[in-house]
Short mmCIF file of C-alpha atoms in Angstrom, two decimals:
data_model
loop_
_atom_site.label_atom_id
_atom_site.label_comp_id
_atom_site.label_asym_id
_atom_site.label_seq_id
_atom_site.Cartn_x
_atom_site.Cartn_y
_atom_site.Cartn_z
CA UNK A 770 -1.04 6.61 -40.72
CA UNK A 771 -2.11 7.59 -37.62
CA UNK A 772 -0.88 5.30 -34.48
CA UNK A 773 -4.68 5.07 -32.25
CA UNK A 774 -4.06 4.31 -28.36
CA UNK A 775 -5.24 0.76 -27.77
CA UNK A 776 -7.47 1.67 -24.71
CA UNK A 777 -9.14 4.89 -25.65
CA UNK A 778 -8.50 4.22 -28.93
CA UNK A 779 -7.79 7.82 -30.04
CA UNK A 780 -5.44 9.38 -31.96
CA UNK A 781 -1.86 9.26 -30.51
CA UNK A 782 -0.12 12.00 -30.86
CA UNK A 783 3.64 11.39 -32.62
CA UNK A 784 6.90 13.07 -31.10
CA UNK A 785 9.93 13.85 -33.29
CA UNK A 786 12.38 11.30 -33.75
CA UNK A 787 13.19 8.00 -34.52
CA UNK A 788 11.26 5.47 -31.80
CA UNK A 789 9.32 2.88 -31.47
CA UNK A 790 5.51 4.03 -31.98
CA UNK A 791 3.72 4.49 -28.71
CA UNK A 792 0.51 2.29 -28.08
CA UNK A 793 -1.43 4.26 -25.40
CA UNK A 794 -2.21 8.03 -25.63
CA UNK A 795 -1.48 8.59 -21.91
CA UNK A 796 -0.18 7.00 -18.41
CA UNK A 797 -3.60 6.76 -17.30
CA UNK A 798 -4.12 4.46 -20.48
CA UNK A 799 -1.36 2.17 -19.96
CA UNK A 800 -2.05 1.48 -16.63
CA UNK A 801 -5.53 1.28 -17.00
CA UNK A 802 -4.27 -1.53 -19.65
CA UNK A 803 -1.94 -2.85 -17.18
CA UNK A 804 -4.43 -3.48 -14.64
CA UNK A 805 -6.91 -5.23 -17.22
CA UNK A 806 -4.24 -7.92 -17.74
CA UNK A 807 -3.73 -8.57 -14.52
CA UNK A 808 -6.22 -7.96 -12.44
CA UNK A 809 -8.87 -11.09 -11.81
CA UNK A 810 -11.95 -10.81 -13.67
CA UNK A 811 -15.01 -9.84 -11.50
CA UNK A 812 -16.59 -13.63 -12.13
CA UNK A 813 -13.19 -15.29 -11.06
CA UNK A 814 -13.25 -12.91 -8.16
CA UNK A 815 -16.94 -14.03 -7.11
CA UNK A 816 -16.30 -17.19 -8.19
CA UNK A 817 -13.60 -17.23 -5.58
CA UNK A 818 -15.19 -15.59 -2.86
CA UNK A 819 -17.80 -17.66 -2.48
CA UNK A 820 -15.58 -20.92 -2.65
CA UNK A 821 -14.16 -19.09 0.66
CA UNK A 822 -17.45 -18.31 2.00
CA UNK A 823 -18.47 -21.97 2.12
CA UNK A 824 -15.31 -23.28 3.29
CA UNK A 825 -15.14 -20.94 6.33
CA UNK A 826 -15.44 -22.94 9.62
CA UNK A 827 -16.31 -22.12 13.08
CA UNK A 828 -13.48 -23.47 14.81
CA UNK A 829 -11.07 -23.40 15.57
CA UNK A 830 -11.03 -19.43 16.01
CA UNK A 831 -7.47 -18.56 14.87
CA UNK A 832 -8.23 -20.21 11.72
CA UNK A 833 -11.84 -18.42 11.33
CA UNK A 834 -10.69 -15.25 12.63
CA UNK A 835 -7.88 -15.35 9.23
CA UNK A 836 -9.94 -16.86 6.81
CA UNK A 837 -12.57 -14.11 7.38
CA UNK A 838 -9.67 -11.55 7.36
CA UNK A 839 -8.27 -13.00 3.92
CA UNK A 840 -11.70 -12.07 2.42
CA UNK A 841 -11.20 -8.59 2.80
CA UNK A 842 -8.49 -8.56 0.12
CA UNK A 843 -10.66 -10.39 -2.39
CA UNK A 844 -14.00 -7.39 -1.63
CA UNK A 845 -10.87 -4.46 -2.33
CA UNK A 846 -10.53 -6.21 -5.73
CA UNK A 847 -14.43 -6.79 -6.38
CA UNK A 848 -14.55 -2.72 -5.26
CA UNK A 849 -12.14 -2.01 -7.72
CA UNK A 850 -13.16 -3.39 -10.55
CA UNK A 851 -17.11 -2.41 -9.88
CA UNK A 852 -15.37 1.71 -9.42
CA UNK A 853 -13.29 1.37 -12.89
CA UNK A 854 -16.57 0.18 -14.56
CA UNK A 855 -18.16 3.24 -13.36
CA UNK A 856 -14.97 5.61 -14.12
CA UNK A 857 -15.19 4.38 -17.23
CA UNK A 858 -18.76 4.95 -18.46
CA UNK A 859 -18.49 8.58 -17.41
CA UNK A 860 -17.71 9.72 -20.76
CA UNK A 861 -19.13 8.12 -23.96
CA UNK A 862 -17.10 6.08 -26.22
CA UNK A 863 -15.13 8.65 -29.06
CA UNK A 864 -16.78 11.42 -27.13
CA UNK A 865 -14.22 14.63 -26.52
CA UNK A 866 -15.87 17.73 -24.71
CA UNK A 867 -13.68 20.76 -24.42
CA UNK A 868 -11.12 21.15 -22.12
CA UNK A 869 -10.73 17.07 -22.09
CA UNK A 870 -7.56 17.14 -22.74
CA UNK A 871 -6.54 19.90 -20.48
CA UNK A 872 -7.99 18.09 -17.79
CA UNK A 873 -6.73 14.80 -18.69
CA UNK A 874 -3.22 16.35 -18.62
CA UNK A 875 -3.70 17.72 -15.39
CA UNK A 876 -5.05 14.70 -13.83
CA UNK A 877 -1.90 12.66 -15.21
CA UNK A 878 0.66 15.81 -13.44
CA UNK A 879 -0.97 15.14 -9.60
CA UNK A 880 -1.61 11.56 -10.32
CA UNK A 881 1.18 9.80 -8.27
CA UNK A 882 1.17 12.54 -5.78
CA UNK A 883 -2.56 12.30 -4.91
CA UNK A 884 -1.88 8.37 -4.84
CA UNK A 885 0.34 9.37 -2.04
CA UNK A 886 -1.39 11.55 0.34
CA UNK A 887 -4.26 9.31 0.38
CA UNK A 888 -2.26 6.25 1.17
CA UNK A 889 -0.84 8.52 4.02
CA UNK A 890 -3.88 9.33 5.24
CA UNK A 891 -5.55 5.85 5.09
CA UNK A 892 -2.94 3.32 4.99
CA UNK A 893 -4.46 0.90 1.98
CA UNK A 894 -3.21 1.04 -0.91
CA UNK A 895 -6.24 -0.61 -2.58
CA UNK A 896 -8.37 2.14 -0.50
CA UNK A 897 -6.14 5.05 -2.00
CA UNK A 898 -6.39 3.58 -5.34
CA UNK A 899 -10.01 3.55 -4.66
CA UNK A 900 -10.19 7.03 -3.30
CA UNK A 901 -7.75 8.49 -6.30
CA UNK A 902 -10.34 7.49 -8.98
CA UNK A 903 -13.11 8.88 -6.58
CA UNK A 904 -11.37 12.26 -7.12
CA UNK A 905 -10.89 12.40 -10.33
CA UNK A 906 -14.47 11.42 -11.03
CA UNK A 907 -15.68 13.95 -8.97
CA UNK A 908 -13.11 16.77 -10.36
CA UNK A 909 -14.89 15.48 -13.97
CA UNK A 910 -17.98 16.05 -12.93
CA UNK A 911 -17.14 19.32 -11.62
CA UNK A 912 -14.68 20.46 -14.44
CA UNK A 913 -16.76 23.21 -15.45
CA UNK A 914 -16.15 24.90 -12.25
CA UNK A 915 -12.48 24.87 -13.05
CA UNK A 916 -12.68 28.69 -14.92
CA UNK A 917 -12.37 30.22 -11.24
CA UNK A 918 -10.09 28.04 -9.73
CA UNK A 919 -6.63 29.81 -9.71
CA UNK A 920 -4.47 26.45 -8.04
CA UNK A 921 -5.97 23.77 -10.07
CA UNK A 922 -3.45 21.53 -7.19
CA UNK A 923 -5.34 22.50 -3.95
CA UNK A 924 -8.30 22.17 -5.86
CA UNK A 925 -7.51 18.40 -6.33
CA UNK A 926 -5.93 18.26 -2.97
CA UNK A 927 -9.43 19.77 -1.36
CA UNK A 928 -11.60 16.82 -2.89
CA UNK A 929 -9.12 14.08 -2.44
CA UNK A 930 -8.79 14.59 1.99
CA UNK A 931 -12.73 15.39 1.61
CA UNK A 932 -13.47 11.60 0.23
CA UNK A 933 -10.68 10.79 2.37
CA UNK A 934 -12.32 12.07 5.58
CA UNK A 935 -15.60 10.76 4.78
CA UNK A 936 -14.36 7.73 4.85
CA UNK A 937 -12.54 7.70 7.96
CA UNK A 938 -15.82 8.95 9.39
CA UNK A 939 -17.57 5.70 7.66
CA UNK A 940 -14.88 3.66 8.48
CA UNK A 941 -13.23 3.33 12.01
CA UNK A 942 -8.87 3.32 11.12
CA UNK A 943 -7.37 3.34 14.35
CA UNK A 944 -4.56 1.41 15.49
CA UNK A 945 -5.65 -1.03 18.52
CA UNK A 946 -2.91 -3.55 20.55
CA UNK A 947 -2.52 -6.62 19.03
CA UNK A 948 -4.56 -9.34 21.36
CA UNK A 949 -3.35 -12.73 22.57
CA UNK A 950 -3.30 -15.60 19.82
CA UNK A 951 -4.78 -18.66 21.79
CA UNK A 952 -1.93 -21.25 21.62
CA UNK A 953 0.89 -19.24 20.32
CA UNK A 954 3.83 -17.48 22.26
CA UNK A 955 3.79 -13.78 20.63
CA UNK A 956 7.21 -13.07 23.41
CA UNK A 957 7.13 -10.76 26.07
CA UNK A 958 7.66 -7.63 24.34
CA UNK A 959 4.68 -4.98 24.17
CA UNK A 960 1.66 -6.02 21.83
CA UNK A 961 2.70 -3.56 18.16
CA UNK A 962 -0.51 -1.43 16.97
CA UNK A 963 -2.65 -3.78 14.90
CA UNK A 964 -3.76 -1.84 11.48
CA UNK A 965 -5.72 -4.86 9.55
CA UNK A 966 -6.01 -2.49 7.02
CA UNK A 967 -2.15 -1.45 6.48
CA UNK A 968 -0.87 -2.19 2.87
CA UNK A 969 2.30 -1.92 1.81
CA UNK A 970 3.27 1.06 -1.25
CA UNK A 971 5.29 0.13 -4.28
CA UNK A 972 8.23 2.84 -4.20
CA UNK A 973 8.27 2.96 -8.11
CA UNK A 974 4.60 4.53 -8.09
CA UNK A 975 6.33 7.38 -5.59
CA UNK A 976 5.76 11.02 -7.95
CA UNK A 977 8.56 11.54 -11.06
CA UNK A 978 9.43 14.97 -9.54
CA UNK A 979 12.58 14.22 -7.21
CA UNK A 980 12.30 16.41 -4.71
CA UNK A 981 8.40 15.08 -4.37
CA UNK A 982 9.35 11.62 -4.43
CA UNK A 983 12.46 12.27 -1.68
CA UNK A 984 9.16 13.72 0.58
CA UNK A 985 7.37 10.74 -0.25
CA UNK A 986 9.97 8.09 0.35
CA UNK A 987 10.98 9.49 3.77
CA UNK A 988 7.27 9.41 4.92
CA UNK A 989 6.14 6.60 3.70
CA UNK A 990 7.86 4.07 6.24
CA UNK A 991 6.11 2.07 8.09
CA UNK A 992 7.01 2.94 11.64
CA UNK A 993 6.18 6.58 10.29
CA UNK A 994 2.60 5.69 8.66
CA UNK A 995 1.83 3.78 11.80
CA UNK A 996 2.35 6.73 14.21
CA UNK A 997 0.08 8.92 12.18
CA UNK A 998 -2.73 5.99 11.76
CA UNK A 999 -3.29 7.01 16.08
CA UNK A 1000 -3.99 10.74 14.68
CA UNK A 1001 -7.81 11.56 14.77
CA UNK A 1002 -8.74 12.48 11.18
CA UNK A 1003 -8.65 15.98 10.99
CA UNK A 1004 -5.69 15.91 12.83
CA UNK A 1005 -4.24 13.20 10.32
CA UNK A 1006 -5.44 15.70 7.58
CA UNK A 1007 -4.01 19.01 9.01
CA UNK A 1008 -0.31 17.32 10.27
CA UNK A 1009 0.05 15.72 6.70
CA UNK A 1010 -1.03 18.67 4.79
CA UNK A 1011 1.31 21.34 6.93
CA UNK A 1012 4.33 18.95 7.42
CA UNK A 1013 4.74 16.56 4.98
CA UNK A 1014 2.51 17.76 1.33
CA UNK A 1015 3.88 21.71 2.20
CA UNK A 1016 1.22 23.65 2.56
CA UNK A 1017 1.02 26.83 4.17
CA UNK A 1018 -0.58 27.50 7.46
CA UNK A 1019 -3.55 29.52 5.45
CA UNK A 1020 -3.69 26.86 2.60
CA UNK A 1021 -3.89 24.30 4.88
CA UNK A 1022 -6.80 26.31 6.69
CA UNK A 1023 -8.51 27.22 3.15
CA UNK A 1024 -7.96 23.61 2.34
CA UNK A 1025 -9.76 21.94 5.07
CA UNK A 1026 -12.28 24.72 4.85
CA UNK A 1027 -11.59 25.97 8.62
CA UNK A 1028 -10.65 28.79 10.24
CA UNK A 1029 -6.58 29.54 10.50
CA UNK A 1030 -6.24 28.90 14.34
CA UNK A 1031 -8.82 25.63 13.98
CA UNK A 1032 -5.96 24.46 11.43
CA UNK A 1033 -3.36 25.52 13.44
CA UNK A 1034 -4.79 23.78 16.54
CA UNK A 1035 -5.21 20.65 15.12
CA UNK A 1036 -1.59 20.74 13.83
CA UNK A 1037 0.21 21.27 16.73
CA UNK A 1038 -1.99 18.64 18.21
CA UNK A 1039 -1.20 16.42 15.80
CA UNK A 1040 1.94 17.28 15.90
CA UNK A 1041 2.44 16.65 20.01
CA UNK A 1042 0.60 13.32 19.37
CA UNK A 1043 2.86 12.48 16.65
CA UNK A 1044 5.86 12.63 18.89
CA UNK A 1045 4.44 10.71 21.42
CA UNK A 1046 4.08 7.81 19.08
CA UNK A 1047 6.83 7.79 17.00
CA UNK A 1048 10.36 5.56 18.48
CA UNK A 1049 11.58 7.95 20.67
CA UNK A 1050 14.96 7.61 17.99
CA UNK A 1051 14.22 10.29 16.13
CA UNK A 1052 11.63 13.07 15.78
CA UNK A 1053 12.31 14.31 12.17
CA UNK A 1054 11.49 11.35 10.13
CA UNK A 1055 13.59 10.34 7.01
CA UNK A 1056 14.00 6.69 5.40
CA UNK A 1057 17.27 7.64 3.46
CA UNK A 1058 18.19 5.32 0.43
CA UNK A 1059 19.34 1.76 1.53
CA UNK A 1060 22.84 1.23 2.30
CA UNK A 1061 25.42 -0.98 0.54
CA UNK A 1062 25.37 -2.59 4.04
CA UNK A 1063 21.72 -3.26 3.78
CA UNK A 1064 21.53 -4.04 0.61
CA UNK A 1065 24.16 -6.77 1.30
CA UNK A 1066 22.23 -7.90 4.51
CA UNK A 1067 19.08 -8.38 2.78
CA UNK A 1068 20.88 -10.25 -0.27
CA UNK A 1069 21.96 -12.43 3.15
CA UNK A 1070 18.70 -12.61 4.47
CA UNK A 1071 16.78 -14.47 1.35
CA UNK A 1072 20.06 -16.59 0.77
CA UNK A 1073 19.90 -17.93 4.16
CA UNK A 1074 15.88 -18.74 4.11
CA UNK A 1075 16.54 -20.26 0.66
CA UNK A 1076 19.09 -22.65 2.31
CA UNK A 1077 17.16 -23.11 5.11
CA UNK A 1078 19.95 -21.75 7.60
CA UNK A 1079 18.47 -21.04 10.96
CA UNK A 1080 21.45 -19.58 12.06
CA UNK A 1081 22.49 -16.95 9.62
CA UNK A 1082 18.55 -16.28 9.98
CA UNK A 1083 18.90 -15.87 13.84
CA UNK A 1084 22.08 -13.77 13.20
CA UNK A 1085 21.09 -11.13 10.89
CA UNK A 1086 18.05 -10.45 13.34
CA UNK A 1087 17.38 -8.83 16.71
CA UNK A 1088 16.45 -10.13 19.89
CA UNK A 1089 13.83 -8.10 20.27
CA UNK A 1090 12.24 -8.02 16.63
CA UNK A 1091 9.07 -7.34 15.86
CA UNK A 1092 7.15 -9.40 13.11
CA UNK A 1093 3.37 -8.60 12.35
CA UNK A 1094 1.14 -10.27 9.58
CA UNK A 1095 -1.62 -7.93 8.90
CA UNK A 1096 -4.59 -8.54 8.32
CA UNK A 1097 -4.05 -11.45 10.05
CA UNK A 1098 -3.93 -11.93 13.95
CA UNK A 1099 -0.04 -13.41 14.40
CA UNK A 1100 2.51 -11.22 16.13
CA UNK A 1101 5.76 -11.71 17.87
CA UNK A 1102 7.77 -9.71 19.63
CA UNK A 1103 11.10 -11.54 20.08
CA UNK A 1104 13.29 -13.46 17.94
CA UNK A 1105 12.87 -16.42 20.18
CA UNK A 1106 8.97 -16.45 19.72
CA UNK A 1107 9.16 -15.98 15.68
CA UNK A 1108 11.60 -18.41 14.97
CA UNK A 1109 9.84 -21.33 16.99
CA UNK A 1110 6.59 -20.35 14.96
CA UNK A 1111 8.42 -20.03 11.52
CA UNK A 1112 10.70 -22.75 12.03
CA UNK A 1113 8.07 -25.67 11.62
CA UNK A 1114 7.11 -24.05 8.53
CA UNK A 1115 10.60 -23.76 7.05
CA UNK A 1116 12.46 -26.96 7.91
CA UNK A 1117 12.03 -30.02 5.53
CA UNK A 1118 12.05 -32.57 8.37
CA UNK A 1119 8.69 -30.99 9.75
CA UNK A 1120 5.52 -32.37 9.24
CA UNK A 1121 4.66 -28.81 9.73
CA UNK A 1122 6.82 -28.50 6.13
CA UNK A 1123 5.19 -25.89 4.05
CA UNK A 1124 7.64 -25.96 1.02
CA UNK A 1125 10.67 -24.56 -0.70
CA UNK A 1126 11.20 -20.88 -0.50
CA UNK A 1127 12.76 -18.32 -3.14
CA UNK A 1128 12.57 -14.38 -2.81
CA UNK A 1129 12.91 -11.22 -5.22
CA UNK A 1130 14.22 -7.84 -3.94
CA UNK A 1131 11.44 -5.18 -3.75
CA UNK A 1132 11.41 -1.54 -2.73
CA UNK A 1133 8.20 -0.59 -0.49
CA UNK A 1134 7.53 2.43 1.57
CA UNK A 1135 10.74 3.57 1.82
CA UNK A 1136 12.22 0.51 2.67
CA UNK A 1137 13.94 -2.79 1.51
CA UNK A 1138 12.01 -5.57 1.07
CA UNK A 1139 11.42 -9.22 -0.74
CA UNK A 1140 8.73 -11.17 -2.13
CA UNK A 1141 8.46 -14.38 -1.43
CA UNK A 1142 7.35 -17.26 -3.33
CA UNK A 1143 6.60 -20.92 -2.04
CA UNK A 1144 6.73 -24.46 -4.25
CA UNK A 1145 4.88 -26.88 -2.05
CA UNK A 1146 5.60 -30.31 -2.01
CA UNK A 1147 4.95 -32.26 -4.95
CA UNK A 1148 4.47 -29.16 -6.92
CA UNK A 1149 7.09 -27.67 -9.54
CA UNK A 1150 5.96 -24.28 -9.82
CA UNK A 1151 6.88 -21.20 -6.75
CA UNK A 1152 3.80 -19.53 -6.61
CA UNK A 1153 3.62 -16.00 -4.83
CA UNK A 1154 2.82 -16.05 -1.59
CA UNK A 1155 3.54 -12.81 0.82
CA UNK A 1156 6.08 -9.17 0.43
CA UNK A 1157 7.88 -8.86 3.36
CA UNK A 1158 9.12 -5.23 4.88
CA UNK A 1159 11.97 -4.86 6.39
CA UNK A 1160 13.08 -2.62 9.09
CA UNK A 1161 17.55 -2.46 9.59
CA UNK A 1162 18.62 -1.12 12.34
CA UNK A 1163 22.16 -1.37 13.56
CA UNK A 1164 23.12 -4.02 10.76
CA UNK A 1165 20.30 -5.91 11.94
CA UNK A 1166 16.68 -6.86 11.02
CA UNK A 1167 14.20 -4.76 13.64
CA UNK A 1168 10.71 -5.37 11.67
CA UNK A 1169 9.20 -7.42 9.64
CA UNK A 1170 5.66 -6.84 8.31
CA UNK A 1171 4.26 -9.41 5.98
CA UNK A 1172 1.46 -8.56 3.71
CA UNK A 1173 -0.38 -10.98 1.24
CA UNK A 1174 0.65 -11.34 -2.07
CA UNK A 1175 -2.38 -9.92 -3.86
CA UNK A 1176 -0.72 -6.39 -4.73
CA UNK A 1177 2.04 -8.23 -6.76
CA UNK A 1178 0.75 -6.58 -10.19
CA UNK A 1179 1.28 -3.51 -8.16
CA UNK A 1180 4.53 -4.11 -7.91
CA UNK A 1181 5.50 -5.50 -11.34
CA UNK A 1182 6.18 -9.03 -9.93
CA UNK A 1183 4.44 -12.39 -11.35
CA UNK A 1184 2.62 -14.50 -9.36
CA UNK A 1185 4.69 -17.45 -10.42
CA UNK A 1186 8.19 -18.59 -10.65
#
């Protein structure tokens, strides 16, 4: 009997061998499964949204200012789920045309790449998502085209920076200074680039191919994808495509449809910008696999906030770290200032006390990080709550950038303990 994939619900077809019978026909399939389980259903998410809307106060500011950035997670998801509903009704039900599943196999081989290079160009990962689909719906549409095109690859590449760039042109992505909280000490180091936007990237969605994914990993850090965020589009486009995706200098051109010294301009423009805002530690940018050292400081770092141990916390990080929240407005620049804003938060005799803490180890952008999850008082269950990235330098904690916890299904975690 024939096994039929439980989302498509065509025939799946059998490999030799003994196995366990596959349930989707494709990758695209089984995620498109995966996110139907746990993604919020588009009445839960309006249902939601407007419980926000109506509890959203004036004052105080802080408060307003992050409840109306919180929101903009909650529209990504209603976005989402309104795109895969179109994505979805683009072919009939049962209906295969020719070439379907030529095309479908193609689309599953550049996949996780094109995932990539629109991440790196945007710096959401709920935007790239949004923007991957937008491809692929538009290659569909334009499939029959296909007979001329001899690199099926740059033809994918070409449509995803096109819906990339128009929506940088719709859509205003550059990196601003952080401004002055009212009421809280951010230290008197520099204000970091604010990116509201910024999103952090599960490492196990980098591509399959290794040398791909090595590309990937070492330019996907967050120091890195920051620097390029100050890049004018174009730029962005031309810098990425040349340096980091591998294209030649006439591909590139071809690619953004410009002439060969436009293209080259705007990379070595990009490129002299580039090194202006990257650290000044290193030009040629590579996030090599974590250490046994780091590894062990990070197993440290959660044991220490799960006892509650201010001063393994202090000890493990620099003077001079950095901690950002986006989207939300909080910033600090020095150890000093973090810990008296966290510390409140963290210490059971507070009437600040937000709750018992445990974490889970988590790869993102290149980098070691941990999800945390909080049981509040009189509650039993740890319910997710942020992913924090860390940045090790010199056996120490540099960085920490804490995202909300809505991309957990991303990642593979629960949302409860």
């Amino acid at each position: 009997m024939t096994a039929m994939c439980r989302t498509c619900e065509r025939p799946i077809e059998r490999t030799a061998g003994p196995g366990r019978t596959a349930s989707y026909c494709s990758q695209a399939c089984r995620q498109r499964a995966y996110r139907k389980r746990h993604s919020p259903a588009a009445k839960e998410l309006v249902s939601d949204i407007g419980d926000r809307l109506n509890r959203l106060r004036l004052e105080p500011p802080v408060v307003f200012h992050a409840d109306v950035e919180a929101l903009h997670t909650r529209f990504a998801q209603l976005r989402r789920l309104a795109r895969e509903a179109r994505t979805e009704n683009v072919t009939p039900e049962g209906v295969t045309n020719p070439g379907e599943d030529d095309f479908t196999a193609l689309i599953e081989a550049h996949r996780r790449e094109l995932r990539v290079h629109c991440y790196r160009l945007l710096g959401s990962y709920d935007e790239a998502e949004d923007l991957t689909q937008e491809t692929f719906l538009k290659a569909w549409r334009a499939r029959e085209s296909m007979d001329g095109v001899e690199n099926p690859r740059a033809w994918l590449y070409r449509i995803a920076t096109n819906a990339c760039l128009d929506f940088l042109r719709r859509n205003d992505r550059r990196p601003t200074p952080y401004e002055p909280v009212p009421g809280i000490d951010s230290g008197d180091g520099p204000p970091p680039p604010s990116m509201p936007w910024l999103q952090p990237f599960p490492d196990d969605q980098l591509p399959d191919e290794p040398v791909a994914r090595a590309v990937a990993g070492e330019t996907l850090e967050l120091v890195f994808l920051t620097a390029i965020q100050h890049l004018p589009p174009r730029q962005r486009a031309a810098v990425i495509l040349r340096d980091v995706a591998g294209w030649s200098a006439q591909e590139t051109a071809d690619l953004l449809e410009s002439s060969l010294a436009s293209a080259n301009s705007a990379v070595q423009r990009g490129r002299a910008a580039l090194r202006e805002a990257l650290p000044g530690r290193r030009e040629d940018w590579s996030a090599a696999t974590p250490s046994a050292d780091e590894l062990a400081l990070l197993q440290r770092y959660m044991d220490a906030v799960a006892r509650v141990d201010f001063d393994t916390m202090a000890e493990l990080v620099r003077a001079d770290a950095v901690l950002t929240m986006p989207p939300n407005p909080f910033w600090f620049t020095t150890r000093e200032a973090l810990f008296a804003f966290i510390r409140p938060n963290l210490d059971p005799a507070s009437p600040m006390f937000a709750g018992h803490w445990r974490h889970l180890p988590v790869r993102a952008n290149g980098q070691v990080a941990v999800a945390g999850y909080l049981r509040r008082p009189g509650t039993t269950v740890f319910r997710g709550q942020n992913i924090d990235v860390l940045r090790i330098e010199d056996g120490r904690i540099a960085a920490i950038t804490t995202f909300e916890p809505h991309l957990y299904p991303a990642f593979g975690l629960p949302m409860t303990l």
